[in-house]
Coordinates of N, CA and C in Angstrom, one line a residue:
M1 N 0.9 -1.2 0.0 CA 0.0 0.0 0.0 C 0.9 1.2 0.0
L2 N 0.7 2.2 -1.0 CA 1.5 3.4 -1.1 C 0.8 4.5 -0.3
D3 N 1.6 5.2 0.5 CA 1.0 6.2 1.4 C 1.3 7.6 0.9
A4 N 2.5 8.2 1.3 CA 2.8 9.5 0.9 C 3.8 9.5 -0.3
T5 N 4.1 8.3 -0.8 CA 5.1 8.2 -1.9 C 4.5 7.4 -3.0
T6 N 5.1 7.6 -4.2 CA 4.7 6.8 -5.3 C 6.0 6.1 -5.8
R7 N 5.9 4.9 -6.2 CA 7.1 4.2 -6.5 C 7.1 4.0 -8.0
S8 N 8.2 4.4 -8.7 CA 8.4 4.2 -10.2 C 9.8 3.8 -10.4
G9 N 10.0 2.6 -10.9 CA 11.4 2.2 -11.2 C 12.2 2.1 -10.0
G10 N 11.7 1.8 -8.8 CA 12.5 1.7 -7.6 C 12.8 2.9 -6.9
T11 N 12.3 4.1 -7.3 CA 12.6 5.4 -6.6 C 11.3 5.9 -6.0
A12 N 11.5 6.6 -4.9 CA 10.3 7.1 -4.1 C 10.3 8.6 -4.3
T13 N 9.1 9.2 -4.7 CA 9.0 10.6 -4.9 C 8.0 11.2 -3.9
A14 N 8.4 12.1 -3.0 CA 7.5 12.7 -2.0 C 6.6 13.7 -2.6
V15 N 5.3 13.7 -2.1 CA 4.3 14.6 -2.5 C 4.3 15.8 -1.6
P16 N 4.6 17.1 -2.1 CA 4.7 18.2 -1.2 C 3.3 18.6 -0.6
P17 N 3.3 19.1 0.6 CA 2.0 19.4 1.3 C 1.5 20.8 0.7
A18 N 0.9 20.7 -0.4 CA 0.5 21.9 -1.1 C -0.5 22.7 -0.4
P19 N -1.6 22.1 0.2 CA -2.6 22.9 0.9 C -2.0 23.7 2.1
V20 N -1.0 23.1 2.8 CA -0.4 23.8 3.9 C 0.3 25.0 3.5
A21 N 1.1 24.9 2.4 CA 1.9 26.0 1.8 C 1.0 27.1 1.4
E22 N -0.1 26.8 0.7 CA -1.0 27.8 0.2 C -1.7 28.6 1.3
L23 N -2.1 27.8 2.4 CA -2.7 28.5 3.5 C -1.8 29.4 4.2
S24 N -0.5 29.0 4.3 CA 0.5 29.9 4.9 C 0.7 31.2 4.2
L25 N 0.8 31.1 2.8 CA 1.0 32.3 2.0 C -0.2 33.2 2.1
A26 N -1.4 32.6 2.1 CA -2.6 33.4 2.1 C -2.7 34.1 3.5
A27 N -2.3 33.4 4.6 CA -2.4 34.1 5.9 C -1.4 35.2 6.0
E28 N -0.2 35.0 5.4 CA 0.9 36.0 5.4 C 0.4 37.3 4.6
F29 N -0.2 37.0 3.5 CA -0.7 38.1 2.6 C -1.8 38.9 3.3
A30 N -2.7 38.2 4.0 CA -3.8 38.8 4.7 C -3.4 39.7 5.8
V31 N -2.3 39.2 6.5 CA -1.8 40.0 7.6 C -1.0 41.2 7.2
S32 N -0.1 41.0 6.1 CA 0.8 42.1 5.7 C 0.1 43.2 4.9
T33 N -0.9 42.9 4.1 CA -1.5 43.9 3.2 C -2.2 45.0 4.0
P34 N -3.1 44.8 5.0 CA -3.7 45.9 5.7 C -2.6 46.7 6.4
T35 N -1.6 46.0 7.0 CA -0.6 46.8 7.7 C 0.2 47.7 6.8
G36 N 0.5 47.2 5.6 CA 1.2 48.1 4.7 C 0.4 49.2 4.2
L37 N -0.9 48.9 3.9 CA -1.8 50.0 3.5 C -2.0 51.0 4.6
T38 N -2.2 50.6 5.8 CA -2.3 51.5 6.9 C -1.1 52.4 7.1
A39 N 0.1 51.8 6.9 CA 1.3 52.6 7.0 C 1.4 53.6 5.9
R40 N 1.0 53.2 4.7 CA 1.1 54.2 3.6 C 0.1 55.3 3.8
C41 N -1.1 55.0 4.3 CA -2.1 56.0 4.5 C -1.7 57.0 5.6
T42 N -1.0 56.4 6.7 CA -0.5 57.2 7.8 C 0.6 58.2 7.3
R43 N 1.5 57.7 6.5 CA 2.5 58.5 5.9 C 2.0 59.7 5.1
V44 N 0.9 59.4 4.3 CA 0.3 60.4 3.5 C -0.4 61.4 4.3
L45 N -1.1 61.0 5.3 CA -1.9 61.9 6.2 C -0.9 62.8 7.0
L46 N 0.2 62.2 7.4 CA 1.1 63.0 8.2 C 2.2 63.7 7.4
S47 N 2.2 63.6 6.1 CA 3.2 64.3 5.3 C 3.1 65.8 5.5
P48 N 4.2 66.5 5.2 CA 4.2 68.0 5.4 C 3.1 68.7 4.6
W49 N 2.9 68.3 3.4 CA 1.9 69.0 2.6 C 0.5 68.7 3.0
S50 N 0.2 67.5 3.6 CA -1.1 67.2 4.1 C -1.4 68.1 5.4
R51 N -0.4 68.2 6.2 CA -0.5 69.0 7.4 C -0.7 70.5 7.0
L52 N 0.0 71.0 6.0 CA -0.1 72.3 5.6 C -1.5 72.5 5.0
S53 N -2.1 71.6 4.3 CA -3.4 71.7 3.8 C -4.4 71.8 4.9
L54 N -4.2 71.0 6.0 CA -5.1 71.1 7.1 C -5.0 72.4 7.8
L55 N -3.8 73.0 7.9 CA -3.7 74.4 8.4 C -4.5 75.4 7.6
L56 N -4.4 75.3 6.3 CA -5.1 76.3 5.5 C -6.6 76.1 5.6
V57 N -7.1 74.8 5.8 CA -8.5 74.6 6.0 C -8.9 75.2 7.3
L58 N -8.2 75.0 8.3 CA -8.5 75.5 9.6 C -8.6 77.1 9.6
L59 N -7.6 77.7 9.0 CA -7.6 79.2 8.9 C -8.7 79.7 8.1
A60 N -9.0 79.0 7.0 CA -10.2 79.4 6.2 C -11.5 79.3 7.0
A61 N -11.6 78.2 7.7 CA -12.8 78.1 8.6 C -12.9 79.1 9.6
A62 N -11.8 79.5 10.3 CA -11.8 80.5 11.3 C -12.1 81.9 10.7
A63 N -11.6 82.2 9.5 CA -11.9 83.5 8.9 C -13.4 83.5 8.5
S64 N -13.9 82.4 8.0 CA -15.3 82.4 7.7 C -16.2 82.6 8.9
S65 N -15.8 82.0 10.0 CA -16.6 82.1 11.2 C -16.6 83.6 11.7
V66 N -15.5 84.2 11.5 CA -15.4 85.7 11.9 C -16.4 86.5 11.1
L67 N -16.4 86.2 9.8 CA -17.3 86.9 8.9 C -18.8 86.6 9.3
L68 N -19.0 85.4 9.8 CA -20.4 85.0 10.1 C -20.9 85.7 11.4
F69 N -20.0 85.6 12.4 CA -20.4 86.1 13.8 C -20.1 87.6 14.0
E70 N -19.3 88.2 13.2 CA -19.0 89.6 13.3 C -18.7 90.1 14.7
P71 N -17.5 89.8 15.2 CA -17.1 90.2 16.6 C -17.0 91.7 16.8
Q72 N -16.8 92.4 15.7 CA -16.7 93.9 15.8 C -18.0 94.5 16.3
R73 N -19.1 93.7 16.4 CA -20.4 94.3 16.9 C -20.3 94.5 18.4
L74 N -19.2 94.0 19.1 CA -19.0 94.3 20.5 C -18.9 95.8 20.7
L75 N -18.3 96.5 19.7 CA -18.1 98.0 19.9 C -19.4 98.7 19.9
S76 N -20.4 98.2 19.2 CA -21.7 98.9 19.1 C -22.8 98.3 20.0
D77 N -22.8 97.0 20.2 CA -23.8 96.3 20.9 C -23.4 96.1 22.4
G78 N -22.1 96.1 22.7 CA -21.7 95.9 24.1 C -21.6 94.4 24.4
W79 N -21.2 94.1 25.6 CA -21.0 92.8 26.1 C -22.3 92.2 26.5
P80 N -22.6 90.9 26.3 CA -23.8 90.2 26.7 C -24.0 90.4 28.2
P81 N -25.2 90.8 28.6 CA -25.5 91.1 30.1 C -25.4 89.8 31.0
Q82 N -25.4 88.6 30.4 CA -25.3 87.4 31.2 C -23.9 87.2 31.8
L83 N -22.9 87.9 31.2 CA -21.5 87.7 31.7 C -21.0 89.0 32.3
S84 N -20.4 88.9 33.5 CA -19.8 90.1 34.1 C -18.7 89.7 35.0
G85 N -17.9 90.7 35.4 CA -16.8 90.4 36.3 C -15.6 89.6 35.7
A86 N -15.1 88.7 36.6 CA -13.9 87.9 36.1 C -14.3 86.9 35.0
A87 N -15.5 86.4 35.1 CA -15.9 85.4 34.0 C -15.9 86.1 32.7
A88 N -16.5 87.3 32.6 CA -16.5 88.1 31.4 C -15.1 88.3 30.9
A89 N -14.2 88.7 31.8 CA -12.8 88.9 31.3 C -12.1 87.7 30.8
V90 N -12.3 86.5 31.4 CA -11.8 85.3 30.9 C -12.3 84.9 29.6
V91 N -13.7 85.0 29.4 CA -14.3 84.7 28.1 C -13.8 85.6 27.0
F92 N -13.7 86.9 27.4 CA -13.2 87.9 26.4 C -11.8 87.6 26.0
S93 N -10.9 87.2 26.9 CA -9.5 86.9 26.6 C -9.4 85.7 25.6
V94 N -10.2 84.6 25.9 CA -10.2 83.5 25.0 C -10.7 83.8 23.7
A95 N -11.8 84.6 23.6 CA -12.4 85.0 22.3 C -11.4 85.9 21.6
Y96 N -10.7 86.8 22.3 CA -9.7 87.6 21.7 C -8.6 86.8 21.0
G97 N -8.1 85.8 21.8 CA -7.1 85.0 21.2 C -7.5 84.2 19.9
L98 N -8.7 83.7 20.0 CA -9.2 83.0 18.8 C -9.5 83.9 17.6
C99 N -9.9 85.1 17.9 CA -10.1 86.1 16.8 C -8.8 86.5 16.2
T100 N -7.7 86.6 16.9 CA -6.5 87.0 16.3 C -6.0 85.9 15.4
V101 N -6.2 84.6 15.8 CA -5.9 83.5 14.9 C -6.7 83.6 13.6
A102 N -7.9 84.1 13.7 CA -8.8 84.2 12.5 C -8.6 85.5 11.8
F103 N -7.5 86.2 12.0 CA -7.1 87.4 11.3 C -7.9 88.7 11.6
V104 N -8.6 88.7 12.8 CA -9.2 89.9 13.2 C -8.2 90.9 13.7
P105 N -8.2 92.1 13.2 CA -7.1 93.1 13.6 C -7.1 93.4 15.1
R106 N -5.9 93.3 15.7 CA -5.8 93.6 17.1 C -6.3 95.0 17.6
P107 N -6.0 96.0 16.8 CA -6.5 97.3 17.3 C -8.0 97.4 17.5
L108 N -8.7 96.7 16.7 CA -10.2 96.6 16.9 C -10.5 95.9 18.2
L109 N -9.8 94.8 18.5 CA -10.1 94.1 19.7 C -9.6 94.9 21.0
N110 N -8.5 95.6 20.8 CA -8.0 96.4 21.9 C -8.9 97.5 22.3
L111 N -9.5 98.2 21.3 CA -10.5 99.2 21.5 C -11.7 98.6 22.2
A112 N -12.1 97.4 21.8 CA -13.3 96.8 22.4 C -13.0 96.4 23.9
A113 N -11.7 96.0 24.2 CA -11.4 95.6 25.5 C -11.4 96.9 26.4
G114 N -10.9 98.0 26.0 CA -11.0 99.2 26.8 C -12.4 99.7 26.9
A115 N -13.2 99.6 25.9 CA -14.6 100.1 26.0 C -15.4 99.3 26.9
L116 N -15.1 98.0 26.9 CA -16.0 97.0 27.7 C -15.5 96.9 29.2
F117 N -14.2 97.0 29.4 CA -13.7 96.7 30.8 C -12.9 97.9 31.4
G118 N -12.8 99.0 30.7 CA -12.0 100.1 31.2 C -10.5 99.9 30.9
S119 N -9.7 100.9 31.3 CA -8.3 100.9 30.9 C -7.5 99.8 31.5
Q120 N -7.6 99.6 32.8 CA -6.7 98.6 33.5 C -7.1 97.2 33.2
L121 N -8.4 96.8 33.5 CA -8.8 95.5 33.2 C -8.8 95.2 31.7
G122 N -9.1 96.2 30.9 CA -9.1 96.0 29.5 C -7.7 95.7 29.0
L123 N -6.7 96.4 29.6 CA -5.3 96.1 29.2 C -5.0 94.6 29.6
G124 N -5.4 94.2 30.8 CA -5.0 92.8 31.2 C -5.7 91.8 30.3
T125 N -7.0 92.0 30.0 CA -7.7 91.0 29.2 C -7.1 91.0 27.7
A126 N -6.8 92.1 27.2 CA -6.2 92.2 25.9 C -4.8 91.6 25.8
L127 N -4.0 91.8 26.8 CA -2.7 91.1 26.8 C -2.8 89.6 26.9
A128 N -3.7 89.2 27.8 CA -3.9 87.7 27.9 C -4.3 87.1 26.6
G129 N -5.3 87.8 26.0 CA -5.7 87.3 24.7 C -4.6 87.4 23.6
T130 N -3.8 88.4 23.7 CA -2.7 88.5 22.7 C -1.7 87.3 22.8
V131 N -1.3 87.0 24.0 CA -0.4 85.9 24.3 C -1.0 84.6 23.9
L132 N -2.3 84.4 24.2 CA -3.0 83.2 23.9 C -3.1 83.0 22.4
G133 N -3.5 84.0 21.7 CA -3.7 83.9 20.3 C -2.3 83.7 19.6
A134 N -1.3 84.4 20.0 CA 0.0 84.2 19.4 C 0.5 82.8 19.7
G135 N 0.3 82.2 20.9 CA 0.7 80.9 21.1 C 0.0 79.9 20.3
V136 N -1.3 80.0 20.1 CA -2.1 79.1 19.3 C -1.6 79.2 17.8
A137 N -1.4 80.4 17.3 CA -1.0 80.5 15.9 C 0.4 79.9 15.7
F138 N 1.3 80.2 16.7 CA 2.7 79.7 16.6 C 2.7 78.2 16.6
G139 N 1.8 77.6 17.5 CA 1.8 76.1 17.6 C 1.2 75.5 16.3
L140 N 0.2 76.1 15.8 CA -0.4 75.6 14.5 C 0.6 75.7 13.4
G141 N 1.3 76.8 13.3 CA 2.3 77.0 12.2 C 3.5 76.1 12.4
R142 N 3.9 75.9 13.6 CA 5.1 75.0 13.9 C 4.7 73.5 13.6
I143 N 3.6 73.1 14.0 CA 3.2 71.6 13.9 C 2.8 71.3 12.4
L144 N 2.0 72.2 11.9 CA 1.3 71.9 10.6 C 2.0 72.5 9.4
G145 N 2.8 73.6 9.6 CA 3.3 74.3 8.4 C 4.8 74.3 8.2
Q146 N 5.5 74.1 9.3 CA 7.0 74.4 9.2 C 7.7 73.4 8.2
D147 N 7.4 72.1 8.3 CA 8.1 71.2 7.5 C 7.9 71.4 6.0
A148 N 6.7 71.9 5.6 CA 6.4 72.1 4.2 C 6.9 73.4 3.7
L149 N 6.9 74.4 4.6 CA 7.3 75.8 4.1 C 8.8 76.1 4.2
R150 N 9.5 75.5 5.1 CA 10.9 75.8 5.2 C 11.7 75.6 3.9
P151 N 11.4 74.5 3.1 CA 12.2 74.3 1.9 C 11.9 75.4 0.8
L152 N 10.8 76.2 1.0 CA 10.4 77.2 0.1 C 11.1 78.5 0.3
L153 N 11.9 78.6 1.4 CA 12.5 79.9 1.8 C 13.8 80.1 0.9
R154 N 13.6 80.4 -0.3 CA 14.7 80.6 -1.3 C 15.0 82.0 -1.7
A155 N 14.0 82.9 -1.6 CA 14.3 84.3 -1.9 C 15.2 84.9 -0.9
R156 N 16.0 85.8 -1.3 CA 17.0 86.4 -0.4 C 16.4 87.1 0.8
W157 N 15.3 87.8 0.6 CA 14.7 88.5 1.7 C 14.0 87.5 2.7
L158 N 13.5 86.4 2.1 CA 12.9 85.4 3.0 C 14.0 84.7 3.9
K159 N 15.1 84.4 3.2 CA 16.2 83.9 4.0 C 16.8 84.8 5.1
A160 N 16.8 86.1 4.7 CA 17.3 87.1 5.7 C 16.3 87.2 6.9
A161 N 15.0 87.3 6.6 CA 14.0 87.3 7.7 C 14.0 86.1 8.5
D162 N 14.2 84.9 7.9 CA 14.3 83.7 8.6 C 15.5 83.6 9.5
G163 N 16.7 84.1 9.0 CA 17.9 84.2 9.8 C 17.8 85.1 11.0
Q164 N 17.1 86.2 10.8 CA 16.9 87.1 11.9 C 16.1 86.5 13.0
L165 N 15.0 85.8 12.6 CA 14.1 85.2 13.6 C 14.8 84.0 14.3
S166 N 15.6 83.3 13.5 CA 16.2 82.0 14.0 C 17.3 82.4 15.0
R167 N 18.1 83.4 14.6 CA 19.3 83.7 15.4 C 19.1 84.8 16.5
H168 N 18.2 85.7 16.2 CA 17.9 86.8 17.1 C 16.4 86.9 17.3
G169 N 15.8 85.8 17.7 CA 14.3 85.7 17.8 C 13.7 86.7 18.7
F170 N 14.2 86.8 20.0 CA 13.6 87.6 21.0 C 13.7 89.1 20.6
R171 N 14.9 89.5 20.1 CA 15.0 90.9 19.8 C 14.2 91.3 18.5
T172 N 14.2 90.4 17.6 CA 13.4 90.7 16.3 C 11.9 90.7 16.6
M173 N 11.4 89.8 17.4 CA 10.0 89.8 17.7 C 9.6 91.0 18.6
M174 N 10.5 91.4 19.5 CA 10.2 92.6 20.3 C 10.0 93.8 19.4
M175 N 10.9 93.9 18.4 CA 10.8 95.0 17.4 C 9.5 95.0 16.7
A176 N 9.1 93.7 16.2 CA 7.9 93.6 15.5 C 6.6 93.9 16.3
R177 N 6.7 93.6 17.6 CA 5.5 93.9 18.5 C 5.5 95.4 18.9
L178 N 6.7 96.0 19.1 CA 6.7 97.4 19.6 C 6.3 98.3 18.5
F179 N 6.8 98.1 17.3 CA 6.6 99.0 16.2 C 5.6 98.4 15.1
P180 N 4.4 98.8 15.1 CA 3.4 98.2 14.1 C 3.9 98.4 12.7
G181 N 3.4 97.5 11.9 CA 3.8 97.5 10.5 C 3.7 96.1 9.9
V182 N 4.2 95.2 10.7 CA 4.1 93.7 10.4 C 2.8 93.3 11.0
P183 N 1.8 92.7 10.3 CA 0.6 92.2 10.8 C 0.8 91.2 11.9
F184 N 0.0 91.2 12.9 CA 0.2 90.3 14.1 C 0.2 88.8 13.6
W185 N -0.7 88.4 12.8 CA -0.8 87.0 12.3 C 0.4 86.7 11.5
A186 N 0.9 87.6 10.7 CA 2.1 87.3 9.8 C 3.3 87.1 10.7
A187 N 3.5 87.9 11.7 CA 4.6 87.7 12.6 C 4.6 86.4 13.3
N188 N 3.4 85.9 13.7 CA 3.2 84.7 14.3 C 3.6 83.5 13.4
Y189 N 3.1 83.5 12.2 CA 3.4 82.4 11.3 C 4.8 82.4 10.8
C190 N 5.4 83.6 10.6 CA 6.8 83.6 10.2 C 7.7 83.1 11.3
A191 N 7.4 83.4 12.5 CA 8.2 82.9 13.7 C 8.0 81.4 13.8
A192 N 6.8 80.9 13.5 CA 6.6 79.5 13.6 C 7.4 78.7 12.5
V193 N 7.5 79.3 11.3 CA 8.3 78.6 10.3 C 9.8 78.7 10.6
S194 N 10.2 79.7 11.3 CA 11.7 79.8 11.6 C 12.1 78.8 12.7
R195 N 13.3 78.9 13.2 CA 13.8 78.1 14.2 C 13.7 78.7 15.6
M196 N 12.9 79.8 15.7 CA 12.7 80.5 17.0 C 12.1 79.6 18.0
G197 N 12.5 79.7 19.3 CA 11.9 78.9 20.4 C 10.6 79.5 20.9
W198 N 9.9 78.6 21.6 CA 8.6 79.0 22.2 C 8.8 80.1 23.2
L199 N 9.7 79.9 24.2 CA 9.8 80.9 25.3 C 10.2 82.3 24.8
P200 N 11.2 82.5 23.9 CA 11.5 83.8 23.5 C 10.3 84.4 22.7
F201 N 9.6 83.6 21.9 CA 8.5 84.1 21.2 C 7.4 84.7 22.1
L202 N 7.0 83.9 23.0 CA 5.9 84.3 23.9 C 6.3 85.5 24.8
L203 N 7.5 85.4 25.3 CA 8.0 86.5 26.2 C 8.1 87.8 25.4
A204 N 8.7 87.8 24.2 CA 8.8 89.0 23.4 C 7.4 89.5 23.0
T205 N 6.5 88.6 22.8 CA 5.1 89.0 22.4 C 4.4 89.7 23.6
A206 N 4.6 89.2 24.8 CA 3.9 89.8 26.0 C 4.5 91.1 26.3
L207 N 5.8 91.2 26.3 CA 6.5 92.5 26.7 C 6.3 93.5 25.6
G208 N 6.5 93.1 24.3 CA 6.5 94.1 23.2 C 5.1 94.6 22.9
S209 N 4.0 93.9 23.3 CA 2.7 94.3 23.0 C 2.1 95.2 24.1
I210 N 2.8 95.4 25.2 CA 2.2 96.3 26.3 C 2.0 97.7 25.9
P211 N 2.9 98.4 25.3 CA 2.7 99.8 25.0 C 1.5 100.1 24.0
N212 N 1.6 99.4 22.9 CA 0.5 99.6 21.9 C -0.8 99.1 22.4
T213 N -0.9 98.0 23.1 CA -2.2 97.5 23.7 C -2.7 98.5 24.7
A214 N -1.8 99.0 25.6 CA -2.3 100.0 26.6 C -2.9 101.2 25.9
A215 N -2.2 101.7 24.9 CA -2.7 102.9 24.2 C -4.1 102.7 23.6
Y216 N -4.3 101.6 23.0 CA -5.6 101.3 22.4 C -6.7 101.1 23.5
A217 N -6.3 100.4 24.6 CA -7.2 100.2 25.6 C -7.7 101.5 26.3
V218 N -6.7 102.4 26.5 CA -7.1 103.7 27.0 C -8.0 104.5 26.1
A219 N -7.6 104.4 24.8 CA -8.4 105.1 23.8 C -9.8 104.6 23.7
G220 N -10.0 103.2 23.9 CA -11.3 102.6 23.9 C -12.1 103.0 25.1
A221 N -11.4 103.1 26.3 CA -12.1 103.5 27.5 C -12.5 104.9 27.5
R222 N -11.8 105.8 26.8 CA -12.1 107.2 26.8 C -12.7 107.7 25.5
A223 N -13.2 106.8 24.7 CA -13.7 107.1 23.4 C -14.9 108.0 23.5
S224 N -15.6 108.0 24.6 CA -16.8 108.9 24.8 C -16.4 110.4 25.0
A225 N -15.1 110.6 25.3 CA -14.6 111.9 25.5 C -13.4 112.1 24.6
P226 N -13.5 112.3 23.3 CA -12.4 112.3 22.4 C -11.5 113.6 22.6
T227 N -11.9 114.6 23.3 CA -11.1 115.7 23.5 C -10.4 115.7 24.9
S228 N -10.5 114.6 25.6 CA -9.9 114.5 26.9 C -8.4 114.3 26.8
P229 N -7.6 114.8 27.7 CA -6.1 114.6 27.6 C -5.7 113.1 27.5
A230 N -6.4 112.2 28.3 CA -6.0 110.8 28.2 C -6.2 110.2 26.8
F231 N -7.3 110.6 26.2 CA -7.6 110.1 24.8 C -6.6 110.6 23.8
L232 N -6.2 111.9 23.9 CA -5.3 112.5 23.0 C -3.9 111.9 23.2
I233 N -3.5 111.7 24.5 CA -2.2 111.1 24.8 C -2.1 109.6 24.2
A234 N -3.2 108.9 24.4 CA -3.3 107.6 23.8 C -3.1 107.6 22.3
L235 N -3.8 108.5 21.6 CA -3.6 108.6 20.2 C -2.2 108.9 19.8
G236 N -1.5 109.7 20.6 CA -0.1 110.0 20.4 C 0.8 108.7 20.5
F237 N 0.5 107.9 21.5 CA 1.3 106.7 21.7 C 0.9 105.7 20.6
I238 N -0.2 105.8 20.0 CA -0.5 104.9 18.9 C 0.2 105.3 17.6
A239 N 0.3 106.7 17.4 CA 0.9 107.2 16.1 C 2.4 107.1 16.2
L240 N 3.0 107.4 17.4 CA 4.4 107.5 17.5 C 5.2 106.2 17.1
P241 N 4.8 105.0 17.7 CA 5.4 103.8 17.3 C 5.3 103.5 15.8
A242 N 4.1 103.8 15.2 CA 4.0 103.6 13.8 C 5.0 104.4 13.0
L243 N 5.2 105.6 13.4 CA 6.2 106.5 12.7 C 7.6 106.0 12.9
V244 N 7.9 105.6 14.1 CA 9.3 105.1 14.4 C 9.5 103.8 13.6
G245 N 8.5 102.9 13.6 CA 8.6 101.7 12.9 C 8.8 101.8 11.4
A246 N 8.2 102.8 10.8 CA 8.3 103.1 9.4 C 9.8 103.6 9.1
V247 N 10.3 104.4 10.0 CA 11.7 104.9 9.9 C 12.7 103.8 10.0
V248 N 12.5 102.9 11.0 CA 13.4 101.8 11.2 C 13.4 100.8 10.0
A249 N 12.1 100.5 9.5 CA 12.0 99.6 8.4 C 12.7 100.2 7.1
W250 N 12.6 101.5 7.0 CA 13.2 102.2 5.8 C 14.8 102.1 5.9
R251 N 15.3 102.2 7.1 CA 16.7 102.2 7.3 C 17.3 100.8 7.2
K252 N 16.5 99.8 7.6 CA 16.9 98.4 7.6 C 16.5 97.6 6.3
R253 N 16.0 98.3 5.3 CA 15.5 97.6 4.1 C 16.6 96.8 3.4
H254 N 17.8 97.3 3.5 CA 18.9 96.6 2.8 C 19.2 95.2 3.4
H255 N 19.0 95.2 4.7 CA 19.3 93.9 5.4 C 18.2 92.9 5.0
L256 N 17.0 93.3 4.9 CA 15.9 92.4 4.5 C 16.1 91.9 3.0
R257 N 16.7 92.7 2.2 CA 16.9 92.3 0.8 C 18.1 91.4 0.7
G258 N 18.9 91.3 1.8 CA 20.0 90.4 1.7 C 21.3 91.1 1.2
D259 N 21.3 92.4 1.1 CA 22.5 93.1 0.6 C 23.6 93.2 1.7

């Protein structure tokens, strides 16, 4: 009786276990294929350009929400009566920060802070919102946009600006915050793409934003008396940094061009 062999001319030929081999290959293919597909999908979703696309979608959604809800109505309609005191200040600071991420101009928000909370509390809430908004924008730009945008820094003035922020981040950001001219959101995302650290960025933002924010908060608090000395002095503090910033930018233009 022949079992696993066949005899022909005195030689024995073994029959290979074909079903076992096929089942083994099928199992290996079934295990490896989903894993490989998952890894490829993960790499695509976490690629620099996918993250940059997500950042652009988030910013577009934020800007659209601002157009829909119109936060500038705070200047005309006032603060909701349900909120008052410390709770109102905290809510305003959070809303302030999110609005700056959505490209709402800070002067408008600073005026609203002064008009709603007075000079001192308005300054505190506006500064808290400034640092919060700058930190959120910096984090989004650093996590979602830096890897995709850094290879694009090829123009001389872009390389010069990136070098300034990477090597002299605190000093450069202080200048950008003290002297208006560079939009708040643009400074945030430029710093995020550079090699600047978190602590110098946030510290320079907090310190450099005090004079301008205070001037707008006082102007907002005294807007009902536009001829008062406090209002006129606040306007002077708003105009003077703008003038000095324009002069400094004019004198430093060759450095930004890379000359």
